[in-house]
PDB file of C-alpha atoms and ligand atoms in Angstrom:
ATOM      1  CA  MET A   1     -13.255   8.834 -10.716  1.00  0.00           C
ATOM      2  CA  ARG A   2     -11.067   6.795  -8.407  1.00  0.00           C
ATOM      3  CA  THR A   3     -10.583   8.219  -4.899  1.00  0.00           C
ATOM      4  CA  LYS A   4      -6.839   8.578  -4.440  1.00  0.00           C
ATOM      5  CA  LEU A   5      -5.297   6.700  -1.520  1.00  0.00           C
ATOM      6  CA  ILE A   6      -2.270   8.104   0.298  1.00  0.00           C
ATOM      7  CA  ALA A   7      -0.973   5.555   2.799  1.00  0.00           C
ATOM      8  CA  GLY A   8       1.948   5.735   5.209  1.00  0.00           C
ATOM      9  CA  ASN A   9       3.773   2.465   5.849  1.00  0.00           C
ATOM     10  CA  TRP A  10       5.558   3.008   9.145  1.00  0.00           C
ATOM     11  CA  LYS A  11       7.410  -0.330   8.750  1.00  0.00           C
ATOM     12  CA  MET A  12       9.290  -1.421  11.907  1.00  0.00           C
ATOM     13  CA  HIS A  13       9.497   2.061  13.417  1.00  0.00           C
ATOM     14  CA  LYS A  14       7.987   3.730  16.496  1.00  0.00           C
ATOM     15  CA  THR A  15       7.280   2.489  19.998  1.00  0.00           C
ATOM     16  CA  VAL A  16       3.693   2.931  21.209  1.00  0.00           C
ATOM     17  CA  SER A  17       4.393   6.359  22.725  1.00  0.00           C
ATOM     18  CA  GLU A  18       6.264   7.490  19.609  1.00  0.00           C
ATOM     19  CA  ALA A  19       3.451   6.238  17.380  1.00  0.00           C
ATOM     20  CA  VAL A  20       0.849   8.099  19.455  1.00  0.00           C
ATOM     21  CA  ALA A  21       2.932  11.271  19.220  1.00  0.00           C
ATOM     22  CA  LEU A  22       3.147  10.832  15.436  1.00  0.00           C
ATOM     23  CA  ILE A  23      -0.598  10.339  14.899  1.00  0.00           C
ATOM     24  CA  ASP A  24      -1.338  13.311  17.172  1.00  0.00           C
ATOM     25  CA  ALA A  25       1.078  15.493  15.200  1.00  0.00           C
ATOM     26  CA  LEU A  26      -0.358  14.227  11.931  1.00  0.00           C
ATOM     27  CA  TYR A  27      -3.913  14.995  13.002  1.00  0.00           C
ATOM     28  CA  ALA A  28      -2.785  18.503  13.976  1.00  0.00           C
ATOM     29  CA  ALA A  29      -1.070  18.942  10.599  1.00  0.00           C
ATOM     30  CA  LEU A  30      -3.967  17.422   8.651  1.00  0.00           C
ATOM     31  CA  PRO A  31      -7.209  18.337  10.416  1.00  0.00           C
ATOM     32  CA  THR A  32      -9.213  18.062   7.207  1.00  0.00           C
ATOM     33  CA  ILE A  33      -8.733  15.908   4.123  1.00  0.00           C
ATOM     34  CA  ALA A  34      -9.929  16.828   0.634  1.00  0.00           C
ATOM     35  CA  SER A  35     -12.894  14.763  -0.552  1.00  0.00           C
ATOM     36  CA  ASP A  36     -11.026  13.394  -3.591  1.00  0.00           C
ATOM     37  CA  ARG A  37      -8.584  11.402  -1.459  1.00  0.00           C
ATOM     38  CA  GLU A  38      -8.235   9.060   1.505  1.00  0.00           C
ATOM     39  CA  VAL A  39      -5.335   9.091   3.953  1.00  0.00           C
ATOM     40  CA  VAL A  40      -4.303   6.004   5.913  1.00  0.00           C
ATOM     41  CA  VAL A  41      -1.463   5.169   8.312  1.00  0.00           C
ATOM     42  CA  CYS A  42      -0.115   1.664   8.878  1.00  0.00           C
ATOM     43  CA  PRO A  43       1.695   1.401  12.239  1.00  0.00           C
ATOM     44  CA  THR A  44       3.311  -1.709  13.698  1.00  0.00           C
ATOM     45  CA  PHE A  45       1.060  -4.295  15.357  1.00  0.00           C
ATOM     46  CA  THR A  46       2.078  -3.200  18.854  1.00  0.00           C
ATOM     47  CA  ALA A  47       1.023   0.408  18.212  1.00  0.00           C
ATOM     48  CA  LEU A  48      -2.111  -0.270  16.133  1.00  0.00           C
ATOM     49  CA  SER A  49      -4.749  -0.103  18.863  1.00  0.00           C
ATOM     50  CA  ALA A  50      -3.180   2.907  20.574  1.00  0.00           C
ATOM     51  CA  VAL A  51      -3.050   4.805  17.264  1.00  0.00           C
ATOM     52  CA  ALA A  52      -6.595   3.711  16.357  1.00  0.00           C
ATOM     53  CA  ALA A  53      -7.871   5.049  19.693  1.00  0.00           C
ATOM     54  CA  ARG A  54      -6.488   8.590  19.175  1.00  0.00           C
ATOM     55  CA  PRO A  55      -8.535  11.423  17.660  1.00  0.00           C
ATOM     56  CA  ARG A  56      -7.530  11.333  14.010  1.00  0.00           C
ATOM     57  CA  GLY A  57     -10.382  12.807  11.998  1.00  0.00           C
ATOM     58  CA  ALA A  58     -10.661  11.047   8.671  1.00  0.00           C
ATOM     59  CA  ILE A  59      -7.207   9.418   8.838  1.00  0.00           C
ATOM     60  CA  GLY A  60      -7.768   5.678   8.453  1.00  0.00           C
ATOM     61  CA  ILE A  61      -5.835   2.791   9.946  1.00  0.00           C
ATOM     62  CA  GLY A  62      -4.172  -0.127   8.209  1.00  0.00           C
ATOM     63  CA  ALA A  63      -1.956  -3.037   9.214  1.00  0.00           C
ATOM     64  CA  GLN A  64       1.295  -4.099   7.562  1.00  0.00           C
ATOM     65  CA  ASN A  65       0.599  -7.819   7.459  1.00  0.00           C
ATOM     66  CA  VAL A  66      -1.955 -10.497   8.380  1.00  0.00           C
ATOM     67  CA  TYR A  67      -2.241 -14.284   8.540  1.00  0.00           C
ATOM     68  CA  PRO A  68      -4.950 -15.817   6.351  1.00  0.00           C
ATOM     69  CA  GLU A  69      -6.724 -17.911   9.011  1.00  0.00           C
ATOM     70  CA  SER A  70      -9.419 -16.870  11.479  1.00  0.00           C
ATOM     71  CA  HIS A  71      -7.777 -18.313  14.634  1.00  0.00           C
ATOM     72  CA  GLY A  72      -5.762 -21.278  15.823  1.00  0.00           C
ATOM     73  CA  ALA A  73      -2.262 -22.582  16.413  1.00  0.00           C
ATOM     74  CA  TYR A  74      -0.323 -19.989  14.403  1.00  0.00           C
ATOM     75  CA  THR A  75       2.209 -18.709  16.922  1.00  0.00           C
ATOM     76  CA  GLY A  76       3.165 -15.114  16.345  1.00  0.00           C
ATOM     77  CA  GLU A  77       0.457 -14.370  13.797  1.00  0.00           C
ATOM     78  CA  ILE A  78      -2.517 -11.979  13.711  1.00  0.00           C
ATOM     79  CA  SER A  79      -5.899 -12.767  12.104  1.00  0.00           C
ATOM     80  CA  PRO A  80      -8.056 -10.517   9.912  1.00  0.00           C
ATOM     81  CA  ALA A  81     -10.795 -10.473  12.587  1.00  0.00           C
ATOM     82  CA  MET A  82      -8.289  -9.162  15.162  1.00  0.00           C
ATOM     83  CA  LEU A  83      -7.480  -6.280  12.840  1.00  0.00           C
ATOM     84  CA  VAL A  84     -11.149  -5.491  12.191  1.00  0.00           C
ATOM     85  CA  ASP A  85     -11.701  -5.557  15.956  1.00  0.00           C
ATOM     86  CA  ILE A  86      -9.358  -2.615  16.512  1.00  0.00           C
ATOM     87  CA  GLY A  87     -10.624  -0.544  13.604  1.00  0.00           C
ATOM     88  CA  CYS A  88      -8.311  -1.489  10.713  1.00  0.00           C
ATOM     89  CA  ARG A  89      -9.727  -1.019   7.245  1.00  0.00           C
ATOM     90  CA  TYR A  90      -6.636  -1.705   5.149  1.00  0.00           C
ATOM     91  CA  VAL A  91      -3.906  -4.326   5.200  1.00  0.00           C
ATOM     92  CA  ILE A  92      -0.653  -4.116   3.254  1.00  0.00           C
ATOM     93  CA  ILE A  93       0.216  -7.537   1.901  1.00  0.00           C
ATOM     94  CA  GLY A  94       3.053  -8.887  -0.173  1.00  0.00           C
ATOM     95  CA  HIS A  95       5.377  -5.972   0.467  1.00  0.00           C
ATOM     96  CA  SER A  96       8.700  -6.583  -1.285  1.00  0.00           C
ATOM     97  CA  GLU A  97      10.410  -6.730   2.115  1.00  0.00           C
ATOM     98  CA  ARG A  98       8.131  -9.632   3.068  1.00  0.00           C
ATOM     99  CA  ARG A  99       8.567 -11.286  -0.315  1.00  0.00           C
ATOM    100  CA  ALA A 100      12.371 -11.052   0.003  1.00  0.00           C
ATOM    101  CA  LEU A 101      12.980 -11.515   3.742  1.00  0.00           C
ATOM    102  CA  PHE A 102      10.154 -13.942   4.551  1.00  0.00           C
ATOM    103  CA  SER A 103       9.868 -15.750   1.204  1.00  0.00           C
ATOM    104  CA  GLU A 104       6.213 -14.845   0.686  1.00  0.00           C
ATOM    105  CA  SER A 105       4.932 -16.295  -2.578  1.00  0.00           C
ATOM    106  CA  ASP A 106       2.240 -14.960  -4.891  1.00  0.00           C
ATOM    107  CA  ALA A 107       0.021 -17.878  -3.857  1.00  0.00           C
ATOM    108  CA  PHE A 108       0.363 -17.060  -0.138  1.00  0.00           C
ATOM    109  CA  ILE A 109      -0.286 -13.384  -0.858  1.00  0.00           C
ATOM    110  CA  ALA A 110      -3.442 -14.323  -2.800  1.00  0.00           C
ATOM    111  CA  LYS A 111      -4.656 -16.294   0.243  1.00  0.00           C
ATOM    112  CA  LYS A 112      -4.032 -13.259   2.437  1.00  0.00           C
ATOM    113  CA  ALA A 113      -5.855 -10.963   0.011  1.00  0.00           C
ATOM    114  CA  ALA A 114      -8.872 -13.313   0.005  1.00  0.00           C
ATOM    115  CA  ALA A 115      -8.897 -13.442   3.823  1.00  0.00           C
ATOM    116  CA  VAL A 116      -8.665  -9.647   4.100  1.00  0.00           C
ATOM    117  CA  LEU A 117     -11.566  -9.205   1.657  1.00  0.00           C
ATOM    118  CA  ALA A 118     -13.652 -11.838   3.449  1.00  0.00           C
ATOM    119  CA  ALA A 119     -13.182  -9.869   6.679  1.00  0.00           C
ATOM    120  CA  GLY A 120     -14.471  -6.702   5.001  1.00  0.00           C
ATOM    121  CA  MET A 121     -11.132  -4.892   4.754  1.00  0.00           C
ATOM    122  CA  THR A 122      -9.188  -3.699   1.730  1.00  0.00           C
ATOM    123  CA  PRO A 123      -5.930  -5.432   0.809  1.00  0.00           C
ATOM    124  CA  ILE A 124      -3.102  -3.269  -0.521  1.00  0.00           C
ATOM    125  CA  VAL A 125      -1.294  -5.816  -2.677  1.00  0.00           C
ATOM    126  CA  CYS A 126       2.317  -4.843  -3.384  1.00  0.00           C
ATOM    127  CA  VAL A 127       4.193  -5.704  -6.556  1.00  0.00           C
ATOM    128  CA  GLY A 128       7.466  -4.488  -8.013  1.00  0.00           C
ATOM    129  CA  GLU A 129      10.609  -5.529  -9.840  1.00  0.00           C
ATOM    130  CA  THR A 130      14.194  -5.561  -8.591  1.00  0.00           C
ATOM    131  CA  LYS A 131      16.975  -3.491 -10.147  1.00  0.00           C
ATOM    132  CA  GLN A 132      18.361  -6.578 -11.848  1.00  0.00           C
ATOM    133  CA  GLU A 133      14.965  -7.472 -13.289  1.00  0.00           C
ATOM    134  CA  ARG A 134      14.563  -3.943 -14.661  1.00  0.00           C
ATOM    135  CA  GLU A 135      18.069  -3.865 -16.140  1.00  0.00           C
ATOM    136  CA  SER A 136      17.515  -7.174 -17.887  1.00  0.00           C
ATOM    137  CA  GLY A 137      14.291  -5.887 -19.481  1.00  0.00           C
ATOM    138  CA  ARG A 138      12.011  -8.140 -17.461  1.00  0.00           C
ATOM    139  CA  ALA A 139      10.326  -5.509 -15.258  1.00  0.00           C
ATOM    140  CA  GLU A 140       6.910  -5.623 -16.876  1.00  0.00           C
ATOM    141  CA  ALA A 141       6.781  -9.414 -17.130  1.00  0.00           C
ATOM    142  CA  VAL A 142       7.772  -9.770 -13.464  1.00  0.00           C
ATOM    143  CA  VAL A 143       5.258  -7.200 -12.235  1.00  0.00           C
ATOM    144  CA  LEU A 144       2.362  -8.501 -14.320  1.00  0.00           C
ATOM    145  CA  GLY A 145       3.179 -12.033 -13.183  1.00  0.00           C
ATOM    146  CA  GLN A 146       3.001 -10.857  -9.561  1.00  0.00           C
ATOM    147  CA  VAL A 147      -0.319  -9.102 -10.236  1.00  0.00           C
ATOM    148  CA  ALA A 148      -1.879 -12.232 -11.769  1.00  0.00           C
ATOM    149  CA  GLY A 149      -0.419 -14.570  -9.128  1.00  0.00           C
ATOM    150  CA  SER A 150      -1.267 -12.391  -6.124  1.00  0.00           C
ATOM    151  CA  LEU A 151      -4.885 -11.954  -7.288  1.00  0.00           C
ATOM    152  CA  ALA A 152      -5.476 -15.578  -8.311  1.00  0.00           C
ATOM    153  CA  GLY A 153      -9.110 -16.473  -7.686  1.00  0.00           C
ATOM    154  CA  LEU A 154     -10.094 -12.907  -6.850  1.00  0.00           C
ATOM    155  CA  GLN A 155     -11.371 -11.766 -10.253  1.00  0.00           C
ATOM    156  CA  ASP A 156     -14.854 -11.162  -8.823  1.00  0.00           C
ATOM    157  CA  ARG A 157     -13.509  -8.926  -6.028  1.00  0.00           C
ATOM    158  CA  LEU A 158     -11.104  -6.917  -8.115  1.00  0.00           C
ATOM    159  CA  ALA A 159     -12.748  -3.526  -7.578  1.00  0.00           C
ATOM    160  CA  ASP A 160     -12.176  -3.870  -3.810  1.00  0.00           C
ATOM    161  CA  VAL A 161      -8.431  -4.431  -4.128  1.00  0.00           C
ATOM    162  CA  VAL A 162      -5.706  -1.782  -4.084  1.00  0.00           C
ATOM    163  CA  ILE A 163      -2.447  -2.489  -5.917  1.00  0.00           C
ATOM    164  CA  ALA A 164       0.786  -0.782  -4.879  1.00  0.00           C
ATOM    165  CA  TYR A 165       3.466  -0.705  -7.565  1.00  0.00           C
ATOM    166  CA  GLU A 166       6.742  -0.340  -5.692  1.00  0.00           C
ATOM    167  CA  PRO A 167       9.891  -0.894  -7.751  1.00  0.00           C
ATOM    168  CA  VAL A 168      12.275  -2.522  -5.267  1.00  0.00           C
ATOM    169  CA  TRP A 169      15.194  -0.372  -6.467  1.00  0.00           C
ATOM    170  CA  ALA A 170      13.259   2.781  -5.528  1.00  0.00           C
ATOM    171  CA  ILE A 171      12.415   1.753  -1.948  1.00  0.00           C
ATOM    172  CA  GLY A 172      14.397   3.655   0.654  1.00  0.00           C
ATOM    173  CA  THR A 173      17.042   4.579  -1.893  1.00  0.00           C
ATOM    174  CA  GLY A 174      16.014   8.111  -2.807  1.00  0.00           C
ATOM    175  CA  LEU A 175      15.671   6.875  -6.404  1.00  0.00           C
ATOM    176  CA  THR A 176      12.163   7.313  -7.792  1.00  0.00           C
ATOM    177  CA  ALA A 177      10.793   6.045 -11.076  1.00  0.00           C
ATOM    178  CA  THR A 178      10.126   9.050 -13.290  1.00  0.00           C
ATOM    179  CA  ALA A 179       6.454   9.938 -13.354  1.00  0.00           C
ATOM    180  CA  ALA A 180       6.381   8.829 -17.008  1.00  0.00           C
ATOM    181  CA  ASP A 181       8.005   5.429 -16.278  1.00  0.00           C
ATOM    182  CA  ALA A 182       5.674   4.871 -13.340  1.00  0.00           C
ATOM    183  CA  GLN A 183       2.655   5.765 -15.500  1.00  0.00           C
ATOM    184  CA  THR A 184       3.803   3.283 -18.165  1.00  0.00           C
ATOM    185  CA  MET A 185       3.927   0.465 -15.607  1.00  0.00           C
ATOM    186  CA  HIS A 186       0.621   1.503 -14.020  1.00  0.00           C
ATOM    187  CA  ALA A 187      -1.065   1.441 -17.442  1.00  0.00           C
ATOM    188  CA  ALA A 188       0.380  -2.044 -18.070  1.00  0.00           C
ATOM    189  CA  ILE A 189      -0.913  -3.190 -14.673  1.00  0.00           C
ATOM    190  CA  ARG A 190      -4.372  -1.826 -15.488  1.00  0.00           C
ATOM    191  CA  ALA A 191      -4.348  -3.652 -18.822  1.00  0.00           C
ATOM    192  CA  GLU A 192      -3.515  -6.865 -16.951  1.00  0.00           C
ATOM    193  CA  LEU A 193      -6.351  -6.148 -14.485  1.00  0.00           C
ATOM    194  CA  ARG A 194      -8.719  -5.734 -17.458  1.00  0.00           C
ATOM    195  CA  ARG A 195      -7.620  -9.121 -18.742  1.00  0.00           C
ATOM    196  CA  ILE A 196      -8.292 -10.635 -15.301  1.00  0.00           C
ATOM    197  CA  GLY A 197     -11.505  -8.876 -14.330  1.00  0.00           C
ATOM    198  CA  GLY A 198     -12.843  -6.810 -17.230  1.00  0.00           C
ATOM    199  CA  ALA A 199     -14.482  -3.462 -16.492  1.00  0.00           C
ATOM    200  CA  ALA A 200     -13.774  -3.684 -12.738  1.00  0.00           C
ATOM    201  CA  ALA A 201     -10.175  -2.795 -13.608  1.00  0.00           C
ATOM    202  CA  GLU A 202     -11.213   0.835 -14.058  1.00  0.00           C
ATOM    203  CA  ARG A 203     -12.140   0.959 -10.361  1.00  0.00           C
ATOM    204  CA  VAL A 204      -8.921  -0.542  -9.004  1.00  0.00           C
ATOM    205  CA  ARG A 205      -6.689   1.980  -7.314  1.00  0.00           C
ATOM    206  CA  ILE A 206      -3.027   1.564  -8.212  1.00  0.00           C
ATOM    207  CA  GLN A 207      -0.642   3.324  -5.830  1.00  0.00           C
ATOM    208  CA  TYR A 208       2.966   4.162  -6.569  1.00  0.00           C
ATOM    209  CA  GLY A 209       5.583   3.605  -3.859  1.00  0.00           C
ATOM    210  CA  GLY A 210       9.341   4.104  -3.643  1.00  0.00           C
ATOM    211  CA  SER A 211      10.935   7.287  -2.305  1.00  0.00           C
ATOM    212  CA  VAL A 212       7.744   9.332  -2.629  1.00  0.00           C
ATOM    213  CA  LYS A 213       8.419  12.754  -1.128  1.00  0.00           C
ATOM    214  CA  ALA A 214       6.948  16.235  -0.997  1.00  0.00           C
ATOM    215  CA  ASP A 215       8.955  17.273  -4.044  1.00  0.00           C
ATOM    216  CA  ASN A 216       7.905  14.459  -6.393  1.00  0.00           C
ATOM    217  CA  VAL A 217       4.364  13.643  -5.262  1.00  0.00           C
ATOM    218  CA  ASP A 218       2.564  16.298  -7.325  1.00  0.00           C
ATOM    219  CA  GLU A 219       3.953  15.052 -10.628  1.00  0.00           C
ATOM    220  CA  LEU A 220       3.310  11.411  -9.752  1.00  0.00           C
ATOM    221  CA  MET A 221      -0.293  12.059  -8.711  1.00  0.00           C
ATOM    222  CA  ALA A 222      -0.960  13.960 -11.952  1.00  0.00           C
ATOM    223  CA  GLN A 223      -0.549  10.738 -13.995  1.00  0.00           C
ATOM    224  CA  PRO A 224      -3.826   9.207 -15.197  1.00  0.00           C
ATOM    225  CA  ASP A 225      -3.212   5.699 -13.812  1.00  0.00           C
ATOM    226  CA  ILE A 226      -1.495   6.663 -10.549  1.00  0.00           C
ATOM    227  CA  ASP A 227      -4.206   6.603  -7.901  1.00  0.00           C
ATOM    228  CA  GLY A 228      -2.242   7.282  -4.757  1.00  0.00           C
ATOM    229  CA  ALA A 229       1.018   6.658  -2.959  1.00  0.00           C
ATOM    230  CA  LEU A 230       2.425   4.160  -0.484  1.00  0.00           C
ATOM    231  CA  VAL A 231       4.958   6.159   1.492  1.00  0.00           C
ATOM    232  CA  GLY A 232       7.710   4.741   3.710  1.00  0.00           C
ATOM    233  CA  GLY A 233      10.398   6.990   5.175  1.00  0.00           C
ATOM    234  CA  ALA A 234       8.599  10.258   4.447  1.00  0.00           C
ATOM    235  CA  ALA A 235       5.545   9.030   6.369  1.00  0.00           C
ATOM    236  CA  LEU A 236       7.478   9.096   9.659  1.00  0.00           C
ATOM    237  CA  VAL A 237       7.483  12.902   9.891  1.00  0.00           C
ATOM    238  CA  ALA A 238       4.051  14.476  10.363  1.00  0.00           C
ATOM    239  CA  GLU A 239       4.588  17.708   8.417  1.00  0.00           C
ATOM    240  CA  GLY A 240       6.223  15.893   5.501  1.00  0.00           C
ATOM    241  CA  PHE A 241       3.474  13.296   5.279  1.00  0.00           C
ATOM    242  CA  ALA A 242       0.801  15.995   5.582  1.00  0.00           C
ATOM    243  CA  ARG A 243       2.402  17.797   2.646  1.00  0.00           C
ATOM    244  CA  ILE A 244       2.329  14.580   0.611  1.00  0.00           C
ATOM    245  CA  ALA A 245      -1.323  14.004   1.557  1.00  0.00           C
ATOM    246  CA  ASN A 246      -2.030  17.569   0.421  1.00  0.00           C
ATOM    247  CA  TYR A 247      -0.516  16.937  -3.032  1.00  0.00           C
ATOM    248  CA  ARG A 248      -1.898  19.264  -5.700  1.00  0.00           C
TER     249      ARG A 248
HETATM  250  P1  13P B 301      10.236   4.595   0.977  1.00  0.00           P
HETATM  251  O1  13P B 301       9.170   5.643   0.790  1.00  0.00           O
HETATM  252  O2  13P B 301      11.002   4.762   2.249  1.00  0.00           O
HETATM  253  O3  13P B 301      11.091   4.456  -0.242  1.00  0.00           O
HETATM  254  O4  13P B 301       9.463   3.197   1.155  1.00  0.00           O
HETATM  255  C1  13P B 301       8.497   2.841   0.227  1.00  0.00           C
HETATM  256  C2  13P B 301       7.791   1.636   0.740  1.00  0.00           C
HETATM  257  O5  13P B 301       8.341   0.554   0.792  1.00  0.00           O
HETATM  258  C3  13P B 301       6.400   1.805   1.203  1.00  0.00           C
HETATM  259  O6  13P B 301       5.778   0.581   1.411  1.00  0.00           O
END
């Protein structure tokens, strides 16, 4: 049994005081969490320590990015050890926004994943095809290529990695993959993970992301290879995110 992982990616939203208000409201809305799931929030870097310092029960903390070096002349970057220091346990890497806007390659993402694992945290490695790639019938090839490239060299650590399948055309658009289409891609990803790392693939959690909301989460989470959700917009409202975390 894989423990489901519901994570909120706050993206570039919330000042420190707004972020503190959101975690406080979320803790009030979600004082207990069922034992078959984990709930994590990923605020911006500026709000991370303030959010980590609030009472939050079992709600975990993740970052949205990291640089794969321990320290040094990397202006503007944050190291894995700095994230561990403030209580982070998860790091989102290779989000499609970073792949598109900051030209992050699979190879760079694999370096980040290795650095996150070496620091004792869990990388949430994002993959997903664009609308054009889906319409031209290349969705699966693109996604499986990203999975293999972003996990290069990590076959022995596979069980400690989380994958987030986020079709780019479903992010922030209100369009969601049907639960059946998402399941098909998740099963293909798991088959690729088996090819890479054998039996460890059964332990890898594969989240779905892209317009996850209260009214579609139950059906998505009922699929056999969907092991959680990476939630953007709907994670910015405490009651809505609590409802998602309380999926049936
Ligand atoms: P939305 O839930 O706003 O579509 O964003 C999904 C996402 O990109 C999470 O990382």
